[in-house]
């Protein structure tokens, strides 16, 4: 029985792709092992979204290449780096077998035939139904509802790795959610490179609101978190999306990347919305769903960002007071438009990043401090990576509870006793 060991880096889509690969191999009699020392096959699912991530992947590919040689094991490199930078991977590990993001459901063919799988498959991976057990991590599971996006942002290398939109049929998603609910999963994350475009390839229109309506009807004690969406793709179905998100099944959480608070920089980025459009979407969500958490992504130091543009971003953060901000310094990615433009010097990017991070932390602490002293129901989802228990409020606000005070899967009444810029601290109380 061949034994396969997996390492996965990057976003929720990569973790979902790993679940597919594990399901495929397990169904063919492979044993999935937790230790590389027990493996005949080493599978590395890579990320290359930023330069520092790419460098980390290069080091790990080299390390695993040496291990595979020493053990006479097969090394498979999958994920975005295999898709977007196959020659880089081959230069480091000439014997590695490469599997693109769109071919993960055919990983057995790559292993058994010893051939790279990099071209578009005739049958999309979204038609393959993974084993729910492989998708589950504790009481949490991620379901990729759409892979790829329709945008062409100037900074994004992921577009080269996931070129087309592939949506998972709605009935397939419903069956997976039902199966995961039966297995005791309490938090289901529907994910995608851009969840707002779900259905555009197989149904001819954006079907996210209809999908949410179907998920709201499924019986079970679980919550659904909706994944990242681009503003311009959400806008055409915003009213229907808000109406669906209001239902009790869903965390009142919206991940809506703005990337920059300056219209000129947004045009350089090839983002298809203005700051005013973004502002109105956020205001509409907050007006109709009080307490909704808005998470966003911001890139500092993108080509074209001068001091005025940077300060426009700072002012937008001050104005909209995001509850969660994923901040990144721009790094050039190969074969992208932005990499060929005049670059902002690294010291300037670092200074701006530190300046904006101080604003983000101040606003986060101010917003979170408002919860201190309040009581609410929270869903306990997992053991905390740094101790304690991780729980979520109705709007996905994280709360750290004392170890042993509750069990993952329970809804408990909690009192918020403290706050940081990132999360809340609390204790379990009687309702």
PDB file of N, CA, C and O in Angstrom, residues 79-140:
ATOM      1  N   UNK A  79      -0.039  22.881  -6.604  1.00  0.00           N
ATOM      2  CA  UNK A  79      -0.395  24.225  -6.170  1.00  0.00           C
ATOM      3  C   UNK A  79       0.021  25.320  -7.132  1.00  0.00           C
ATOM      4  O   UNK A  79       0.426  25.082  -8.269  1.00  0.00           O
ATOM      5  N   UNK A  80      -0.058  26.558  -6.624  1.00  0.00           N
ATOM      6  CA  UNK A  80       0.109  27.722  -7.485  1.00  0.00           C
ATOM      7  C   UNK A  80       1.515  27.863  -8.049  1.00  0.00           C
ATOM      8  O   UNK A  80       1.691  28.348  -9.169  1.00  0.00           O
ATOM      9  N   UNK A  81       2.539  27.461  -7.308  1.00  0.00           N
ATOM     10  CA  UNK A  81       3.892  27.579  -7.835  1.00  0.00           C
ATOM     11  C   UNK A  81       4.121  26.584  -8.964  1.00  0.00           C
ATOM     12  O   UNK A  81       4.782  26.899  -9.966  1.00  0.00           O
ATOM     13  N   UNK A  82       3.585  25.384  -8.832  1.00  0.00           N
ATOM     14  CA  UNK A  82       3.694  24.402  -9.912  1.00  0.00           C
ATOM     15  C   UNK A  82       2.995  24.894 -11.164  1.00  0.00           C
ATOM     16  O   UNK A  82       3.462  24.649 -12.289  1.00  0.00           O
ATOM     17  N   UNK A  83       1.881  25.602 -11.005  1.00  0.00           N
ATOM     18  CA  UNK A  83       1.118  26.097 -12.148  1.00  0.00           C
ATOM     19  C   UNK A  83       1.750  27.316 -12.788  1.00  0.00           C
ATOM     20  O   UNK A  83       1.872  27.405 -14.013  1.00  0.00           O
ATOM     21  N   UNK A  84       2.140  28.294 -11.960  1.00  0.00           N
ATOM     22  CA  UNK A  84       2.598  29.588 -12.479  1.00  0.00           C
ATOM     23  C   UNK A  84       4.094  29.639 -12.744  1.00  0.00           C
ATOM     24  O   UNK A  84       4.552  30.427 -13.575  1.00  0.00           O
ATOM     25  N   UNK A  85       4.877  28.811 -12.042  1.00  0.00           N
ATOM     26  CA  UNK A  85       6.336  28.866 -12.173  1.00  0.00           C
ATOM     27  C   UNK A  85       6.934  27.459 -12.277  1.00  0.00           C
ATOM     28  O   UNK A  85       7.814  27.075 -11.499  1.00  0.00           O
ATOM     29  N   UNK A  86       6.471  26.668 -13.231  1.00  0.00           N
ATOM     30  CA  UNK A  86       6.942  25.276 -13.307  1.00  0.00           C
ATOM     31  C   UNK A  86       8.431  25.157 -13.568  1.00  0.00           C
ATOM     32  O   UNK A  86       9.079  24.231 -13.060  1.00  0.00           O
ATOM     33  N   UNK A  87       9.003  26.084 -14.362  1.00  0.00           N
ATOM     34  CA  UNK A  87      10.435  25.981 -14.667  1.00  0.00           C
ATOM     35  C   UNK A  87      11.288  26.300 -13.441  1.00  0.00           C
ATOM     36  O   UNK A  87      12.374  25.738 -13.260  1.00  0.00           O
ATOM     37  N   UNK A  88      10.805  27.186 -12.594  1.00  0.00           N
ATOM     38  CA  UNK A  88      11.500  27.463 -11.342  1.00  0.00           C
ATOM     39  C   UNK A  88      11.538  26.218 -10.468  1.00  0.00           C
ATOM     40  O   UNK A  88      12.569  25.877  -9.885  1.00  0.00           O
ATOM     41  N   UNK A  89      10.384  25.533 -10.370  1.00  0.00           N
ATOM     42  CA  UNK A  89      10.321  24.308  -9.567  1.00  0.00           C
ATOM     43  C   UNK A  89      11.263  23.248 -10.125  1.00  0.00           C
ATOM     44  O   UNK A  89      12.029  22.601  -9.386  1.00  0.00           O
ATOM     45  N   UNK A  90      11.238  23.071 -11.439  1.00  0.00           N
ATOM     46  CA  UNK A  90      12.072  22.037 -12.066  1.00  0.00           C
ATOM     47  C   UNK A  90      13.563  22.335 -11.927  1.00  0.00           C
ATOM     48  O   UNK A  90      14.387  21.413 -11.858  1.00  0.00           O
ATOM     49  N   UNK A  91      13.920  23.610 -11.896  1.00  0.00           N
ATOM     50  CA  UNK A  91      15.316  23.963 -11.708  1.00  0.00           C
ATOM     51  C   UNK A  91      15.817  23.524 -10.331  1.00  0.00           C
ATOM     52  O   UNK A  91      16.962  23.122 -10.162  1.00  0.00           O
ATOM     53  N   UNK A  92      14.935  23.593  -9.344  1.00  0.00           N
ATOM     54  CA  UNK A  92      15.291  23.208  -7.974  1.00  0.00           C
ATOM     55  C   UNK A  92      15.211  21.701  -7.777  1.00  0.00           C
ATOM     56  O   UNK A  92      16.062  21.098  -7.119  1.00  0.00           O
ATOM     57  N   UNK A  93      14.168  21.106  -8.346  1.00  0.00           N
ATOM     58  CA  UNK A  93      13.913  19.670  -8.143  1.00  0.00           C
ATOM     59  C   UNK A  93      13.597  19.026  -9.488  1.00  0.00           C
ATOM     60  O   UNK A  93      12.431  18.834  -9.843  1.00  0.00           O
ATOM     61  N   UNK A  94      14.621  18.672 -10.263  1.00  0.00           N
ATOM     62  CA  UNK A  94      14.400  18.159 -11.623  1.00  0.00           C
ATOM     63  C   UNK A  94      13.542  16.893 -11.680  1.00  0.00           C
ATOM     64  O   UNK A  94      12.818  16.690 -12.657  1.00  0.00           O
ATOM     65  N   UNK A  95      13.620  16.061 -10.643  1.00  0.00           N
ATOM     66  CA  UNK A  95      12.854  14.801 -10.661  1.00  0.00           C
ATOM     67  C   UNK A  95      11.426  14.963 -10.169  1.00  0.00           C
ATOM     68  O   UNK A  95      10.643  14.012 -10.217  1.00  0.00           O
ATOM     69  N   UNK A  96      11.075  16.129  -9.668  1.00  0.00           N
ATOM     70  CA  UNK A  96       9.729  16.324  -9.118  1.00  0.00           C
ATOM     71  C   UNK A  96       8.666  16.191 -10.205  1.00  0.00           C
ATOM     72  O   UNK A  96       8.870  16.589 -11.362  1.00  0.00           O
ATOM     73  N   UNK A  97       7.514  15.656  -9.806  1.00  0.00           N
ATOM     74  CA  UNK A  97       6.344  15.591 -10.680  1.00  0.00           C
ATOM     75  C   UNK A  97       5.464  16.785 -10.345  1.00  0.00           C
ATOM     76  O   UNK A  97       5.144  17.018  -9.172  1.00  0.00           O
ATOM     77  N   UNK A  98       5.051  17.542 -11.356  1.00  0.00           N
ATOM     78  CA  UNK A  98       4.268  18.751 -11.132  1.00  0.00           C
ATOM     79  C   UNK A  98       2.798  18.503 -11.437  1.00  0.00           C
ATOM     80  O   UNK A  98       2.454  17.888 -12.455  1.00  0.00           O
ATOM     81  N   UNK A  99       1.940  19.026 -10.557  1.00  0.00           N
ATOM     82  CA  UNK A  99       0.494  18.920 -10.731  1.00  0.00           C
ATOM     83  C   UNK A  99      -0.106  20.306 -10.555  1.00  0.00           C
ATOM     84  O   UNK A  99       0.030  20.911  -9.489  1.00  0.00           O
ATOM     85  N   UNK A 100      -0.757  20.814 -11.591  1.00  0.00           N
ATOM     86  CA  UNK A 100      -1.335  22.152 -11.520  1.00  0.00           C
ATOM     87  C   UNK A 100      -2.564  22.184 -10.627  1.00  0.00           C
ATOM     88  O   UNK A 100      -3.133  21.140 -10.281  1.00  0.00           O
ATOM     89  N   UNK A 101      -2.984  23.378 -10.270  1.00  0.00           N
ATOM     90  CA  UNK A 101      -4.157  23.534  -9.396  1.00  0.00           C
ATOM     91  C   UNK A 101      -5.410  22.919 -10.020  1.00  0.00           C
ATOM     92  O   UNK A 101      -6.286  22.437  -9.300  1.00  0.00           O
ATOM     93  N   UNK A 102      -5.514  22.943 -11.341  1.00  0.00           N
ATOM     94  CA  UNK A 102      -6.713  22.421 -12.004  1.00  0.00           C
ATOM     95  C   UNK A 102      -6.694  20.909 -12.176  1.00  0.00           C
ATOM     96  O   UNK A 102      -7.688  20.324 -12.629  1.00  0.00           O
ATOM     97  N   UNK A 103      -5.556  20.271 -11.828  1.00  0.00           N
ATOM     98  CA  UNK A 103      -5.441  18.828 -12.045  1.00  0.00           C
ATOM     99  C   UNK A 103      -5.303  18.027 -10.758  1.00  0.00           C
ATOM    100  O   UNK A 103      -4.925  16.855 -10.806  1.00  0.00           O
ATOM    101  N   UNK A 104      -5.608  18.615  -9.626  1.00  0.00           N
ATOM    102  CA  UNK A 104      -5.394  17.904  -8.359  1.00  0.00           C
ATOM    103  C   UNK A 104      -6.237  16.637  -8.258  1.00  0.00           C
ATOM    104  O   UNK A 104      -5.844  15.676  -7.585  1.00  0.00           O
ATOM    105  N   UNK A 105      -7.387  16.606  -8.939  1.00  0.00           N
ATOM    106  CA  UNK A 105      -8.233  15.412  -8.895  1.00  0.00           C
ATOM    107  C   UNK A 105      -7.653  14.269  -9.739  1.00  0.00           C
ATOM    108  O   UNK A 105      -8.191  13.162  -9.731  1.00  0.00           O
ATOM    109  N   UNK A 106      -6.541  14.547 -10.436  1.00  0.00           N
ATOM    110  CA  UNK A 106      -5.879  13.528 -11.252  1.00  0.00           C
ATOM    111  C   UNK A 106      -4.483  13.208 -10.704  1.00  0.00           C
ATOM    112  O   UNK A 106      -3.646  12.681 -11.416  1.00  0.00           O
ATOM    113  N   UNK A 107      -4.255  13.516  -9.448  1.00  0.00           N
ATOM    114  CA  UNK A 107      -2.913  13.339  -8.872  1.00  0.00           C
ATOM    115  C   UNK A 107      -2.446  11.894  -8.972  1.00  0.00           C
ATOM    116  O   UNK A 107      -1.246  11.626  -9.141  1.00  0.00           O
ATOM    117  N   UNK A 108      -3.370  10.950  -8.906  1.00  0.00           N
ATOM    118  CA  UNK A 108      -2.988   9.534  -9.011  1.00  0.00           C
ATOM    119  C   UNK A 108      -2.370   9.225 -10.376  1.00  0.00           C
ATOM    120  O   UNK A 108      -1.449   8.419 -10.479  1.00  0.00           O
ATOM    121  N   UNK A 109      -2.870   9.886 -11.435  1.00  0.00           N
ATOM    122  CA  UNK A 109      -2.316   9.668 -12.770  1.00  0.00           C
ATOM    123  C   UNK A 109      -0.870  10.158 -12.832  1.00  0.00           C
ATOM    124  O   UNK A 109       0.000   9.500 -13.427  1.00  0.00           O
ATOM    125  N   UNK A 110      -0.631  11.323 -12.218  1.00  0.00           N
ATOM    126  CA  UNK A 110       0.723  11.871 -12.219  1.00  0.00           C
ATOM    127  C   UNK A 110       1.680  10.924 -11.509  1.00  0.00           C
ATOM    128  O   UNK A 110       2.796  10.664 -11.995  1.00  0.00           O
ATOM    129  N   UNK A 111       1.257  10.399 -10.359  1.00  0.00           N
ATOM    130  CA  UNK A 111       2.120   9.512  -9.574  1.00  0.00           C
ATOM    131  C   UNK A 111       2.340   8.190 -10.305  1.00  0.00           C
ATOM    132  O   UNK A 111       3.475   7.708 -10.447  1.00  0.00           O
ATOM    133  N   UNK A 112       1.259   7.600 -10.799  1.00  0.00           N
ATOM    134  CA  UNK A 112       1.338   6.254 -11.373  1.00  0.00           C
ATOM    135  C   UNK A 112       1.993   6.243 -12.746  1.00  0.00           C
ATOM    136  O   UNK A 112       2.581   5.226 -13.154  1.00  0.00           O
ATOM    137  N   UNK A 113       1.907   7.368 -13.479  1.00  0.00           N
ATOM    138  CA  UNK A 113       2.526   7.446 -14.807  1.00  0.00           C
ATOM    139  C   UNK A 113       3.844   8.208 -14.794  1.00  0.00           C
ATOM    140  O   UNK A 113       4.560   8.232 -15.793  1.00  0.00           O
ATOM    141  N   UNK A 114       4.147   8.856 -13.660  1.00  0.00           N
ATOM    142  CA  UNK A 114       5.389   9.613 -13.559  1.00  0.00           C
ATOM    143  C   UNK A 114       5.449  10.800 -14.490  1.00  0.00           C
ATOM    144  O   UNK A 114       6.531  11.178 -14.950  1.00  0.00           O
ATOM    145  N   UNK A 115       4.296  11.422 -14.765  1.00  0.00           N
ATOM    146  CA  UNK A 115       4.234  12.536 -15.723  1.00  0.00           C
ATOM    147  C   UNK A 115       3.641  13.785 -15.085  1.00  0.00           C
ATOM    148  O   UNK A 115       2.737  13.693 -14.238  1.00  0.00           O
ATOM    149  N   UNK A 116       4.126  14.937 -15.542  1.00  0.00           N
ATOM    150  CA  UNK A 116       3.555  16.209 -15.082  1.00  0.00           C
ATOM    151  C   UNK A 116       2.137  16.381 -15.624  1.00  0.00           C
ATOM    152  O   UNK A 116       1.838  15.962 -16.751  1.00  0.00           O
ATOM    153  N   UNK A 117       1.292  17.026 -14.821  1.00  0.00           N
ATOM    154  CA  UNK A 117      -0.064  17.372 -15.257  1.00  0.00           C
ATOM    155  C   UNK A 117      -0.226  18.879 -15.098  1.00  0.00           C
ATOM    156  O   UNK A 117      -0.534  19.374 -14.011  1.00  0.00           O
ATOM    157  N   UNK A 118      -0.019  19.606 -16.201  1.00  0.00           N
ATOM    158  CA  UNK A 118      -0.043  21.066 -16.143  1.00  0.00           C
ATOM    159  C   UNK A 118      -1.083  21.684 -17.067  1.00  0.00           C
ATOM    160  O   UNK A 118      -1.408  22.865 -16.935  1.00  0.00           O
ATOM    161  N   UNK A 119      -1.628  20.936 -17.991  1.00  0.00           N
ATOM    162  CA  UNK A 119      -2.588  21.489 -18.949  1.00  0.00           C
ATOM    163  C   UNK A 119      -4.007  21.422 -18.392  1.00  0.00           C
ATOM    164  O   UNK A 119      -4.303  20.684 -17.455  1.00  0.00           O
ATOM    165  N   UNK A 120      -4.895  22.194 -18.998  1.00  0.00           N
ATOM    166  CA  UNK A 120      -6.295  22.209 -18.565  1.00  0.00           C
ATOM    167  C   UNK A 120      -6.899  20.816 -18.733  1.00  0.00           C
ATOM    168  O   UNK A 120      -6.763  20.202 -19.796  1.00  0.00           O
ATOM    169  N   UNK A 121      -7.585  20.302 -17.714  1.00  0.00           N
ATOM    170  CA  UNK A 121      -8.190  18.972 -17.830  1.00  0.00           C
ATOM    171  C   UNK A 121      -9.488  19.021 -18.624  1.00  0.00           C
ATOM    172  O   UNK A 121     -10.131  20.066 -18.729  1.00  0.00           O
ATOM    173  N   UNK A 122      -9.886  17.878 -19.173  1.00  0.00           N
ATOM    174  CA  UNK A 122     -11.160  17.819 -19.897  1.00  0.00           C
ATOM    175  C   UNK A 122     -12.337  17.801 -18.930  1.00  0.00           C
ATOM    176  O   UNK A 122     -13.437  18.237 -19.269  1.00  0.00           O
ATOM    177  N   UNK A 123     -12.084  17.315 -17.706  1.00  0.00           N
ATOM    178  CA  UNK A 123     -13.140  17.260 -16.683  1.00  0.00           C
ATOM    179  C   UNK A 123     -12.700  18.105 -15.500  1.00  0.00           C
ATOM    180  O   UNK A 123     -11.718  17.793 -14.847  1.00  0.00           O
ATOM    181  N   UNK A 124     -13.417  19.194 -15.194  1.00  0.00           N
ATOM    182  CA  UNK A 124     -12.997  20.083 -14.102  1.00  0.00           C
ATOM    183  C   UNK A 124     -12.983  19.368 -12.756  1.00  0.00           C
ATOM    184  O   UNK A 124     -13.787  18.465 -12.507  1.00  0.00           O
ATOM    185  N   UNK A 125     -12.079  19.794 -11.901  1.00  0.00           N
ATOM    186  CA  UNK A 125     -11.983  19.183 -10.569  1.00  0.00           C
ATOM    187  C   UNK A 125     -13.238  19.436  -9.743  1.00  0.00           C
ATOM    188  O   UNK A 125     -13.524  18.699  -8.799  1.00  0.00           O
ATOM    189  N   UNK A 126     -13.985  20.495 -10.080  1.00  0.00           N
ATOM    190  CA  UNK A 126     -15.188  20.825  -9.303  1.00  0.00           C
ATOM    191  C   UNK A 126     -16.291  19.789  -9.487  1.00  0.00           C
ATOM    192  O   UNK A 126     -17.293  19.807  -8.762  1.00  0.00           O
ATOM    193  N   UNK A 127     -16.141  18.878 -10.463  1.00  0.00           N
ATOM    194  CA  UNK A 127     -17.112  17.798 -10.622  1.00  0.00           C
ATOM    195  C   UNK A 127     -16.740  16.588  -9.767  1.00  0.00           C
ATOM    196  O   UNK A 127     -17.511  15.641  -9.672  1.00  0.00           O
ATOM    197  N   UNK A 128     -15.555  16.635  -9.161  1.00  0.00           N
ATOM    198  CA  UNK A 128     -15.134  15.570  -8.262  1.00  0.00           C
ATOM    199  C   UNK A 128     -15.591  15.894  -6.852  1.00  0.00           C
ATOM    200  O   UNK A 128     -15.366  16.998  -6.352  1.00  0.00           O
ATOM    201  N   UNK A 129     -16.249  14.944  -6.204  1.00  0.00           N
ATOM    202  CA  UNK A 129     -16.728  15.159  -4.837  1.00  0.00           C
ATOM    203  C   UNK A 129     -15.748  14.527  -3.849  1.00  0.00           C
ATOM    204  O   UNK A 129     -15.619  13.303  -3.799  1.00  0.00           O
ATOM    205  N   UNK A 130     -15.054  15.341  -3.061  1.00  0.00           N
ATOM    206  CA  UNK A 130     -14.088  14.787  -2.099  1.00  0.00           C
ATOM    207  C   UNK A 130     -14.795  14.111  -0.928  1.00  0.00           C
ATOM    208  O   UNK A 130     -15.973  14.376  -0.643  1.00  0.00           O
ATOM    209  N   UNK A 131     -14.073  13.258  -0.257  1.00  0.00           N
ATOM    210  CA  UNK A 131     -14.564  12.611   0.957  1.00  0.00           C
ATOM    211  C   UNK A 131     -14.708  13.679   2.045  1.00  0.00           C
ATOM    212  O   UNK A 131     -13.735  14.362   2.372  1.00  0.00           O
ATOM    213  N   UNK A 132     -15.902  13.863   2.620  1.00  0.00           N
ATOM    214  CA  UNK A 132     -16.074  14.880   3.664  1.00  0.00           C
ATOM    215  C   UNK A 132     -15.084  14.739   4.811  1.00  0.00           C
ATOM    216  O   UNK A 132     -14.671  15.739   5.405  1.00  0.00           O
ATOM    217  N   UNK A 133     -14.683  13.518   5.132  1.00  0.00           N
ATOM    218  CA  UNK A 133     -13.734  13.301   6.229  1.00  0.00           C
ATOM    219  C   UNK A 133     -12.397  13.964   5.935  1.00  0.00           C
ATOM    220  O   UNK A 133     -11.707  14.428   6.852  1.00  0.00           O
ATOM    221  N   UNK A 134     -12.017  14.047   4.658  1.00  0.00           N
ATOM    222  CA  UNK A 134     -10.752  14.672   4.285  1.00  0.00           C
ATOM    223  C   UNK A 134     -10.834  16.194   4.329  1.00  0.00           C
ATOM    224  O   UNK A 134      -9.819  16.880   4.385  1.00  0.00           O
ATOM    225  N   UNK A 135     -12.044  16.727   4.273  1.00  0.00           N
ATOM    226  CA  UNK A 135     -12.243  18.175   4.280  1.00  0.00           C
ATOM    227  C   UNK A 135     -12.309  18.734   5.693  1.00  0.00           C
ATOM    228  O   UNK A 135     -12.196  19.940   5.896  1.00  0.00           O
ATOM    229  N   UNK A 136     -12.504  17.866   6.647  1.00  0.00           N
ATOM    230  CA  UNK A 136     -12.766  18.292   8.019  1.00  0.00           C
ATOM    231  C   UNK A 136     -11.470  18.439   8.801  1.00  0.00           C
ATOM    232  O   UNK A 136     -10.608  17.565   8.791  1.00  0.00           O
ATOM    233  N   UNK A 137     -11.332  19.594   9.463  1.00  0.00           N
ATOM    234  CA  UNK A 137     -10.214  19.826  10.387  1.00  0.00           C
ATOM    235  C   UNK A 137     -10.817  20.154  11.739  1.00  0.00           C
ATOM    236  O   UNK A 137     -11.247  21.286  11.977  1.00  0.00           O
ATOM    237  N   UNK A 138     -10.888  19.140  12.605  1.00  0.00           N
ATOM    238  CA  UNK A 138     -11.599  19.319  13.870  1.00  0.00           C
ATOM    239  C   UNK A 138     -13.084  19.502  13.596  1.00  0.00           C
ATOM    240  O   UNK A 138     -13.713  18.695  12.906  1.00  0.00           O
ATOM    241  N   UNK A 139     -13.653  20.602  14.094  1.00  0.00           N
ATOM    242  CA  UNK A 139     -15.076  20.884  13.884  1.00  0.00           C
ATOM    243  C   UNK A 139     -15.275  21.938  12.792  1.00  0.00           C
ATOM    244  O   UNK A 139     -16.344  22.529  12.680  1.00  0.00           O
ATOM    245  N   UNK A 140     -14.220  22.168  11.984  1.00  0.00           N
ATOM    246  CA  UNK A 140     -14.246  23.165  10.918  1.00  0.00           C
ATOM    247  C   UNK A 140     -13.996  22.475   9.584  1.00  0.00           C
ATOM    248  O   UNK A 140     -13.220  21.519   9.503  1.00  0.00           O
TER     249      UNK A 140
END
